[in-house]
mmCIF file of C-alpha atoms in Angstrom:
data_model
loop_
_atom_site.group_PDB
_atom_site.id
_atom_site.type_symbol
_atom_site.label_atom_id
_atom_site.label_comp_id
_atom_site.label_asym_id
_atom_site.label_seq_id
_atom_site.Cartn_x
_atom_site.Cartn_y
_atom_site.Cartn_z
ATOM 1 C CA ASP K 1 -3.090 -13.401 13.559
ATOM 2 C CA VAL K 2 -0.376 -10.786 11.864
ATOM 3 C CA LYS K 3 -0.256 -7.099 13.216
ATOM 4 C CA VAL K 4 0.903 -3.925 12.559
ATOM 5 C CA THR K 5 -0.131 -1.000 14.898
ATOM 6 C CA GLN K 6 0.621 2.509 14.828
ATOM 7 C CA SER K 7 0.615 4.360 17.991
ATOM 8 C CA SER K 8 -1.730 7.012 17.488
ATOM 9 C CA ARG K 9 -4.389 7.149 14.508
ATOM 10 C CA TYR K 10 -4.903 11.032 14.882
ATOM 11 C CA LEU K 11 -2.406 13.388 15.571
ATOM 12 C CA VAL K 12 -2.563 17.513 15.327
ATOM 13 C CA LYS K 13 1.021 18.860 15.397
ATOM 14 C CA ARG K 14 2.638 22.543 15.197
ATOM 15 C CA THR K 15 5.056 23.517 12.212
ATOM 16 C CA GLY K 16 8.556 23.481 13.610
ATOM 17 C CA GLU K 17 7.760 20.468 15.832
ATOM 18 C CA LYS K 18 9.475 17.474 15.988
ATOM 19 C CA VAL K 19 6.917 14.985 15.563
ATOM 20 C CA PHE K 20 7.973 11.073 16.155
ATOM 21 C CA LEU K 21 5.550 8.508 13.950
ATOM 22 C CA GLU K 22 5.781 4.742 15.575
ATOM 23 C CA CYS K 23 5.241 1.078 14.006
ATOM 24 C CA VAL K 24 5.312 -2.093 15.500
ATOM 25 C CA GLN K 25 5.099 -5.013 13.909
ATOM 26 C CA ASP K 26 4.991 -8.669 15.584
ATOM 27 C CA MET K 27 5.189 -11.183 13.062
ATOM 28 C CA ASP K 28 9.124 -10.823 13.402
ATOM 29 C CA HIS K 29 9.416 -9.464 9.626
ATOM 30 C CA GLU K 30 12.962 -8.128 8.677
ATOM 31 C CA ASN K 31 11.181 -5.471 6.252
ATOM 32 C CA MET K 32 9.698 -2.033 7.343
ATOM 33 C CA PHE K 33 8.215 0.471 5.364
ATOM 34 C CA TRP K 34 6.888 4.176 5.725
ATOM 35 C CA TYR K 35 4.219 5.226 2.816
ATOM 36 C CA ARG K 36 2.381 8.225 2.796
ATOM 37 C CA GLN K 37 -1.048 8.527 1.256
ATOM 38 C CA ASP K 38 -2.184 11.477 -0.341
ATOM 39 C CA PRO K 39 -5.537 12.253 -2.608
ATOM 40 C CA GLY K 40 -4.831 11.478 -5.895
ATOM 41 C CA LEU K 41 -1.366 10.515 -5.422
ATOM 42 C CA GLY K 42 -1.820 6.661 -3.723
ATOM 43 C CA LEU K 43 0.761 5.614 -1.302
ATOM 44 C CA ARG K 44 4.550 7.328 -1.465
ATOM 45 C CA LEU K 45 7.373 5.280 -0.156
ATOM 46 C CA ILE K 46 8.922 7.404 2.085
ATOM 47 C CA TYR K 47 11.860 5.421 3.751
ATOM 48 C CA PHE K 48 12.236 1.406 4.397
ATOM 49 C CA SER K 49 14.463 -1.034 6.476
ATOM 50 C CA TYR K 50 15.723 -4.284 6.245
ATOM 51 C CA ASP K 51 17.376 -5.126 9.022
ATOM 52 C CA VAL K 52 17.868 -3.163 12.187
ATOM 53 C CA LYS K 53 19.487 -0.125 11.789
ATOM 54 C CA MET K 54 19.515 -0.680 8.059
ATOM 55 C CA LYS K 55 17.374 1.863 6.075
ATOM 56 C CA GLU K 56 16.919 3.237 2.653
ATOM 57 C CA LYS K 57 15.596 6.200 1.021
ATOM 58 C CA GLY K 58 12.395 5.885 -0.885
ATOM 59 C CA ASP K 59 10.822 8.254 -3.298
ATOM 60 C CA ILE K 60 9.455 11.254 -1.609
ATOM 61 C CA PRO K 61 12.059 10.918 1.761
ATOM 62 C CA GLU K 62 13.238 14.747 1.922
ATOM 63 C CA GLY K 63 11.887 16.081 5.526
ATOM 64 C CA TYR K 64 11.618 13.114 7.119
ATOM 65 C CA SER K 65 14.394 10.171 9.097
ATOM 66 C CA VAL K 66 13.884 7.326 10.666
ATOM 67 C CA SER K 67 15.017 4.912 13.418
ATOM 68 C CA ARG K 68 15.150 1.234 13.236
ATOM 69 C CA GLU K 69 16.995 -0.156 16.722
ATOM 70 C CA LYS K 70 14.639 -3.283 17.083
ATOM 71 C CA LYS K 71 13.487 -5.543 14.703
ATOM 72 C CA GLU K 72 9.974 -5.004 15.637
ATOM 73 C CA ARG K 73 9.415 -1.113 15.557
ATOM 74 C CA PHE K 74 10.286 1.469 12.865
ATOM 75 C CA SER K 75 10.130 5.341 13.921
ATOM 76 C CA LEU K 76 9.431 8.016 11.414
ATOM 77 C CA ILE K 77 10.651 11.047 12.273
ATOM 78 C CA LEU K 78 9.701 14.250 10.945
ATOM 79 C CA GLU K 79 12.740 16.381 12.458
ATOM 80 C CA SER K 80 10.759 19.894 11.834
ATOM 81 C CA ALA K 81 6.874 19.417 10.851
ATOM 82 C CA SER K 82 6.021 21.495 7.980
ATOM 83 C CA THR K 83 2.253 21.971 6.544
ATOM 84 C CA ASN K 84 2.947 19.849 3.538
ATOM 85 C CA GLN K 85 3.756 17.192 5.093
ATOM 86 C CA THR K 86 -0.194 16.976 6.538
ATOM 87 C CA SER K 87 -1.225 13.586 5.310
ATOM 88 C CA MET K 88 -2.037 10.180 6.415
ATOM 89 C CA TYR K 89 1.219 7.544 7.335
ATOM 90 C CA LEU K 90 1.067 4.427 6.441
ATOM 91 C CA CYS K 91 3.451 1.902 7.886
ATOM 92 C CA ALA K 92 4.123 -1.973 6.491
ATOM 93 C CA SER K 93 6.245 -5.173 7.034
ATOM 94 C CA SER K 94 7.138 -8.005 4.894
ATOM 95 C CA SER K 95 9.028 -10.999 5.085
ATOM 96 C CA LEU K 96 12.524 -11.267 3.924
ATOM 97 C CA THR K 97 11.825 -14.837 2.916
ATOM 98 C CA ARG K 98 9.109 -13.742 0.844
ATOM 99 C CA GLN K 99 10.311 -10.610 -0.415
ATOM 100 C CA ILE K 100 9.871 -12.091 -4.061
ATOM 101 C CA TYR K 101 5.495 -12.104 -3.552
ATOM 102 C CA ASN K 102 6.254 -8.503 -1.590
ATOM 103 C CA GLU K 103 3.499 -9.218 0.674
ATOM 104 C CA GLN K 104 3.440 -5.958 2.500
ATOM 105 C CA PHE K 105 1.023 -6.142 5.493
ATOM 106 C CA PHE K 106 -0.322 -2.581 6.966
ATOM 107 C CA GLY K 107 -1.243 -0.839 9.568
ATOM 108 C CA PRO K 108 -4.615 1.416 10.403
ATOM 109 C CA GLY K 109 -2.477 4.657 9.199
ATOM 110 C CA THR K 110 -1.988 7.886 11.303
ATOM 111 C CA ARG K 111 -3.641 10.746 10.093
ATOM 112 C CA LEU K 112 -1.272 13.825 10.829
ATOM 113 C CA THR K 113 -1.779 17.162 10.575
ATOM 114 C CA VAL K 114 0.118 19.959 10.671
ATOM 115 C CA LEU K 115 -1.168 23.384 12.202
ATOM 116 C CA ALA E 1 9.435 3.070 -15.861
ATOM 117 C CA GLN E 2 7.001 1.588 -13.593
ATOM 118 C CA LYS E 3 3.852 2.983 -14.013
ATOM 119 C CA VAL E 4 -0.279 2.296 -12.406
ATOM 120 C CA THR E 5 -2.566 4.240 -13.849
ATOM 121 C CA GLN E 6 -6.213 3.910 -11.911
ATOM 122 C CA ALA E 7 -8.372 6.543 -13.986
ATOM 123 C CA GLN E 8 -11.862 6.320 -11.819
ATOM 124 C CA THR E 9 -11.288 8.705 -8.564
ATOM 125 C CA GLU E 10 -14.838 7.664 -7.398
ATOM 126 C CA ILE E 11 -17.640 5.190 -8.433
ATOM 127 C CA SER E 12 -21.020 5.382 -7.181
ATOM 128 C CA VAL E 13 -23.661 2.855 -7.182
ATOM 129 C CA VAL E 14 -26.551 1.530 -5.911
ATOM 130 C CA GLU E 15 -26.754 -1.893 -4.086
ATOM 131 C CA LYS E 16 -26.645 -5.046 -6.112
ATOM 132 C CA GLU E 17 -25.098 -3.580 -9.108
ATOM 133 C CA ASP E 18 -21.869 -4.682 -10.195
ATOM 134 C CA VAL E 19 -19.161 -2.652 -10.384
ATOM 135 C CA THR E 20 -15.787 -2.861 -12.149
ATOM 136 C CA LEU E 21 -12.046 -1.184 -11.117
ATOM 137 C CA ASP E 22 -9.876 -0.829 -14.282
ATOM 138 C CA CYS E 23 -5.950 -0.692 -13.492
ATOM 139 C CA VAL E 24 -3.677 -0.073 -16.482
ATOM 140 C CA TYR E 25 0.073 -0.803 -15.586
ATOM 141 C CA GLU E 26 3.645 -0.301 -16.930
ATOM 142 C CA THR E 27 6.396 -2.091 -17.053
ATOM 143 C CA ARG E 28 9.513 -3.184 -18.801
ATOM 144 C CA ASP E 29 9.794 -6.761 -16.879
ATOM 145 C CA THR E 30 8.551 -9.641 -17.911
ATOM 146 C CA THR E 31 8.555 -11.169 -14.546
ATOM 147 C CA TYR E 32 5.959 -9.088 -12.098
ATOM 148 C CA TYR E 33 3.006 -9.159 -9.523
ATOM 149 C CA LEU E 34 0.030 -7.042 -9.716
ATOM 150 C CA PHE E 35 -1.998 -6.616 -6.629
ATOM 151 C CA TRP E 36 -4.986 -5.432 -5.455
ATOM 152 C CA TYR E 37 -6.050 -3.875 -2.232
ATOM 153 C CA LYS E 38 -8.979 -2.492 -0.448
ATOM 154 C CA GLN E 39 -8.896 0.223 2.335
ATOM 155 C CA PRO E 40 -11.895 0.311 4.268
ATOM 156 C CA PRO E 41 -12.594 3.459 6.217
ATOM 157 C CA SER E 42 -10.948 2.468 9.568
ATOM 158 C CA GLY E 43 -7.542 2.844 7.427
ATOM 159 C CA GLU E 44 -5.878 -0.123 7.275
ATOM 160 C CA LEU E 45 -4.546 -1.415 3.415
ATOM 161 C CA VAL E 46 -6.315 -5.219 3.005
ATOM 162 C CA PHE E 47 -4.770 -7.595 0.763
ATOM 163 C CA LEU E 48 -6.922 -9.309 -1.838
ATOM 164 C CA ILE E 49 -4.895 -10.723 -4.355
ATOM 165 C CA ARG E 50 -2.215 -11.220 -6.076
ATOM 166 C CA ARG E 51 -1.414 -12.324 -9.732
ATOM 167 C CA ASN E 52 2.058 -13.294 -11.024
ATOM 168 C CA SER E 53 2.581 -12.070 -14.988
ATOM 169 C CA PHE E 54 2.500 -15.957 -15.824
ATOM 170 C CA ASP E 55 -0.506 -16.410 -15.007
ATOM 171 C CA GLU E 56 -3.245 -14.690 -17.055
ATOM 172 C CA GLN E 57 -5.777 -17.226 -15.751
ATOM 173 C CA ASN E 58 -8.845 -15.181 -14.392
ATOM 174 C CA GLU E 59 -9.716 -15.459 -10.613
ATOM 175 C CA ILE E 60 -12.949 -15.522 -9.282
ATOM 176 C CA SER E 61 -13.496 -15.325 -5.136
ATOM 177 C CA GLY E 62 -17.307 -14.876 -4.075
ATOM 178 C CA ARG E 63 -18.320 -11.808 -5.557
ATOM 179 C CA TYR E 64 -14.710 -10.746 -6.193
ATOM 180 C CA SER E 65 -13.592 -11.489 -9.947
ATOM 181 C CA TRP E 66 -10.460 -10.394 -11.682
ATOM 182 C CA ASN E 67 -9.367 -10.084 -15.524
ATOM 183 C CA PHE E 68 -5.729 -9.994 -16.461
ATOM 184 C CA GLN E 69 -5.035 -9.122 -20.062
ATOM 185 C CA LYS E 70 -1.444 -9.294 -20.513
ATOM 186 C CA SER E 71 -2.082 -7.631 -24.166
ATOM 187 C CA THR E 72 -3.759 -4.831 -22.727
ATOM 188 C CA SER E 73 -1.784 -4.242 -19.372
ATOM 189 C CA SER E 74 -4.831 -4.174 -17.999
ATOM 190 C CA PHE E 75 -5.850 -6.077 -14.300
ATOM 191 C CA ASN E 76 -9.724 -4.779 -13.604
ATOM 192 C CA PHE E 77 -10.753 -5.976 -10.915
ATOM 193 C CA THR E 78 -15.442 -6.758 -10.571
ATOM 194 C CA ILE E 79 -17.596 -6.444 -7.710
ATOM 195 C CA THR E 80 -20.862 -8.276 -8.247
ATOM 196 C CA ALA E 81 -24.013 -7.342 -6.513
ATOM 197 C CA SER E 82 -21.765 -5.069 -4.432
ATOM 198 C CA GLN E 83 -23.061 -4.263 -0.738
ATOM 199 C CA VAL E 84 -22.456 -1.122 0.839
ATOM 200 C CA VAL E 85 -19.771 -3.119 3.070
ATOM 201 C CA ASP E 86 -17.513 -3.078 -0.452
ATOM 202 C CA SER E 87 -17.683 1.023 0.107
ATOM 203 C CA ALA E 88 -13.785 1.469 0.141
ATOM 204 C CA VAL E 89 -10.739 3.003 -1.460
ATOM 205 C CA TYR E 90 -9.072 0.180 -3.659
ATOM 206 C CA PHE E 91 -5.571 0.309 -4.557
ATOM 207 C CA CYS E 92 -4.258 -1.537 -7.614
ATOM 208 C CA ALA E 93 -0.190 -2.136 -7.226
ATOM 209 C CA LEU E 94 2.362 -3.637 -9.373
ATOM 210 C CA SER E 95 5.934 -4.881 -8.008
ATOM 211 C CA GLU E 96 8.779 -6.377 -10.266
ATOM 212 C CA ALA E 97 10.268 -9.644 -9.143
ATOM 213 C CA GLY E 98 13.885 -8.445 -9.573
ATOM 214 C CA PHE E 99 15.551 -6.277 -6.349
ATOM 215 C CA SER E 100 15.576 -2.365 -6.649
ATOM 216 C CA GLY E 101 17.688 -0.772 -3.694
ATOM 217 C CA GLY E 102 17.210 -4.285 -1.700
ATOM 218 C CA TYR E 103 13.825 -4.859 -1.880
ATOM 219 C CA ASN E 104 11.116 -5.432 -4.491
ATOM 220 C CA LYS E 105 9.281 -1.966 -4.760
ATOM 221 C CA LEU E 106 5.847 -1.520 -4.700
ATOM 222 C CA ILE E 107 4.240 0.969 -7.327
ATOM 223 C CA PHE E 108 0.868 1.915 -5.918
ATOM 224 C CA GLY E 109 -1.848 3.597 -8.281
ATOM 225 C CA ALA E 110 -3.462 6.873 -7.277
ATOM 226 C CA GLY E 111 -6.637 4.221 -5.776
ATOM 227 C CA THR E 112 -10.408 4.154 -6.658
ATOM 228 C CA ARG E 113 -13.649 5.140 -4.067
ATOM 229 C CA LEU E 114 -15.820 2.769 -4.225
ATOM 230 C CA ALA E 115 -19.431 4.174 -2.563
ATOM 231 C CA VAL E 116 -21.817 1.562 -2.430
ATOM 232 C CA HIS E 117 -25.418 2.914 -1.676
ATOM 233 C CA PRO E 118 -28.577 1.643 -0.125
#
């Protein structure tokens, strides 16, 4: 069974803290994505990666960075968390060979609250 | 510009009612893909269906059916005889076939929250 896992379901952090959100997939997928989900806005792409050590900005990269040192792991980093980064964060992965169909597989999400 | 509109923010129905979730999209491409995802309370988005722009046949899968109409740029989703387990947020999404920045970008609508009451 395909699996995308995220390190935490719920996270509470304070303003200014450095926050790491981890995502791991076991499908040997080349592509990995980080989205944030906010009410009324759907899912918005923050960053994606199509290979180890490669990253591309999505639609809302400001305030975030990412790291992909291993194929199966994609980390989202909030260098200095702010209250407007309180949101649900979803990780996804997809296969390069089936990229044209864009079948993205999602993790369960991390609900981050920044106080 | 690509855009997906789900005008219904929330829908509430009683079990066994039929319900239709609307999705309207905008794209300049002639080749594209449309998707529906379900997000139950557990949070994980579950893939329901993918449709390419050349296939306008309606699809039925059990109690679920999808109506794709290119003339109105709509890809609506109907649940027949709804059940409590259908309660979730449903997202419609659009992907164009061409590569943009290295991958096929997936554009999501804002989602429709469906509540099915016993």
